[in-house]
């Protein structure tokens, strides 16, 4: 599905809530795809976003591999569901770390430009 600037505009509140801990749900695949679009299109953190796009794309691949493994098993056990849930939370934590790193890099880049480092 093609993403637009409107998608980013509508998703930004949810992304900030999840990043700040106000929303306990893990980041969904659609939200990560929206972040990738925003970074690639230079909508968010345009000066430093290119550094973080590969990391976000790997997170999507991680989910696809987990889904493929789950679909390969005919009978999904409770243990597999717990592993899947753990994987979603781990992916969400990694997404938060990438977002915080992008924010930090953007602030540092801005400070270098203003104060000449």
Coordinates of C-alpha atoms in Angstrom, one line a residue:
X1 CA 0.0 0.0 0.0
X2 CA 1.3 3.4 -0.9
X3 CA 1.9 5.8 2.0
X4 CA 1.2 9.5 1.9
X5 CA 2.1 12.6 4.0
X6 CA -1.4 12.3 5.5
X7 CA -0.6 8.8 6.8
X8 CA 2.4 10.2 8.6
X9 CA 0.4 13.2 9.9
X10 CA -2.3 10.8 11.3
X11 CA 0.3 8.3 12.7
X12 CA 2.6 10.8 14.4
X13 CA 0.5 11.1 17.6
X14 CA 0.3 7.3 18.0
X15 CA 4.1 7.0 17.4
X16 CA 4.9 9.6 20.0
X17 CA 2.5 8.0 22.5
X18 CA 4.2 4.6 22.0
X19 CA 7.6 6.1 22.2
X20 CA 6.9 8.0 25.4
X21 CA 5.2 5.0 27.1
X22 CA 1.7 6.4 27.1
X23 CA 0.5 3.5 24.8
X24 CA 1.7 0.1 25.9
X25 CA 0.9 -1.6 22.6
X26 CA 3.9 -2.6 20.5
X27 CA 4.6 -0.9 17.2
X28 CA 2.6 -2.5 14.4
X29 CA 4.0 -3.4 11.0
X30 CA 2.0 -0.6 9.5
X31 CA 3.4 2.0 11.9
X32 CA 7.0 0.9 11.1
X33 CA 6.2 1.1 7.4
X34 CA 4.9 4.6 7.9
X35 CA 8.1 5.5 9.8
X36 CA 10.2 4.1 6.9
X37 CA 8.2 6.2 4.4
X38 CA 8.6 9.3 6.6
X39 CA 12.3 8.8 6.8
X40 CA 12.8 8.0 3.1
X41 CA 10.7 10.9 2.1
X42 CA 12.5 13.3 4.4
X43 CA 9.3 14.2 6.2
X44 CA 10.8 13.4 9.7
X45 CA 14.4 14.1 10.7
X46 CA 15.3 14.9 7.1
X47 CA 19.0 15.6 7.8
X48 CA 19.8 12.3 9.6
X49 CA 16.9 9.9 8.7
X50 CA 18.9 8.2 6.0
X51 CA 21.2 6.6 8.7
X52 CA 18.2 4.8 10.3
X53 CA 16.2 3.5 7.3
X54 CA 18.2 0.3 7.0
X55 CA 17.7 -0.6 10.6
X56 CA 13.9 -0.1 10.3
X57 CA 13.8 -2.2 7.2
X58 CA 15.5 -5.0 9.1
X59 CA 12.9 -4.9 11.8
X60 CA 10.2 -5.5 9.1
X61 CA 12.2 -8.5 7.8
X62 CA 12.4 -9.8 11.3
X63 CA 8.6 -9.9 11.6
X64 CA 8.2 -11.5 8.1
X65 CA 10.6 -14.3 9.2
X66 CA 8.6 -14.9 12.4
X67 CA 5.3 -14.9 10.5
X68 CA 6.7 -17.4 8.0
X69 CA 7.9 -19.7 10.8
X70 CA 4.5 -19.5 12.5
X71 CA 2.6 -20.3 9.2
X72 CA 4.9 -23.3 8.5
X73 CA 3.7 -24.9 11.7
X74 CA 0.3 -26.5 11.3
X75 CA -0.4 -26.6 15.0
X76 CA 0.6 -23.4 16.7
X77 CA 1.4 -24.1 20.4
X78 CA 1.1 -21.7 23.3
X79 CA 4.9 -21.6 23.4
X80 CA 5.1 -20.3 19.9
X81 CA 2.5 -17.6 20.6
X82 CA 4.5 -16.5 23.6
X83 CA 7.7 -16.3 21.5
X84 CA 5.7 -14.3 18.9
X85 CA 4.5 -11.9 21.5
X86 CA 8.0 -11.5 22.9
X87 CA 9.3 -10.9 19.4
X88 CA 6.7 -8.1 18.9
X89 CA 7.7 -6.4 22.1
X90 CA 11.4 -6.8 21.3
X91 CA 10.8 -5.2 17.9
X92 CA 8.9 -2.4 19.5
X93 CA 11.8 -1.7 21.9
X94 CA 14.2 -1.6 19.0
X95 CA 11.9 0.8 17.1
X96 CA 11.9 3.1 20.1
X97 CA 15.7 2.9 20.3
X98 CA 15.9 3.9 16.6
X99 CA 13.5 6.8 17.1
X100 CA 15.3 8.1 20.1
X101 CA 18.6 7.8 18.2
X102 CA 17.2 9.7 15.3
X103 CA 15.9 12.5 17.6
X104 CA 19.3 12.7 19.3
X105 CA 21.2 12.8 16.0
X106 CA 18.8 15.5 14.7
X107 CA 19.3 17.7 17.8
X108 CA 23.1 17.2 17.7
X109 CA 23.2 18.0 13.9
X110 CA 21.2 21.2 14.6
X111 CA 23.5 22.2 17.4
X112 CA 26.6 21.7 15.2
X113 CA 25.0 23.9 12.5
X114 CA 24.1 26.6 15.0
X115 CA 27.2 26.6 17.2
X116 CA 29.8 25.5 14.6
X117 CA 31.4 22.3 15.8

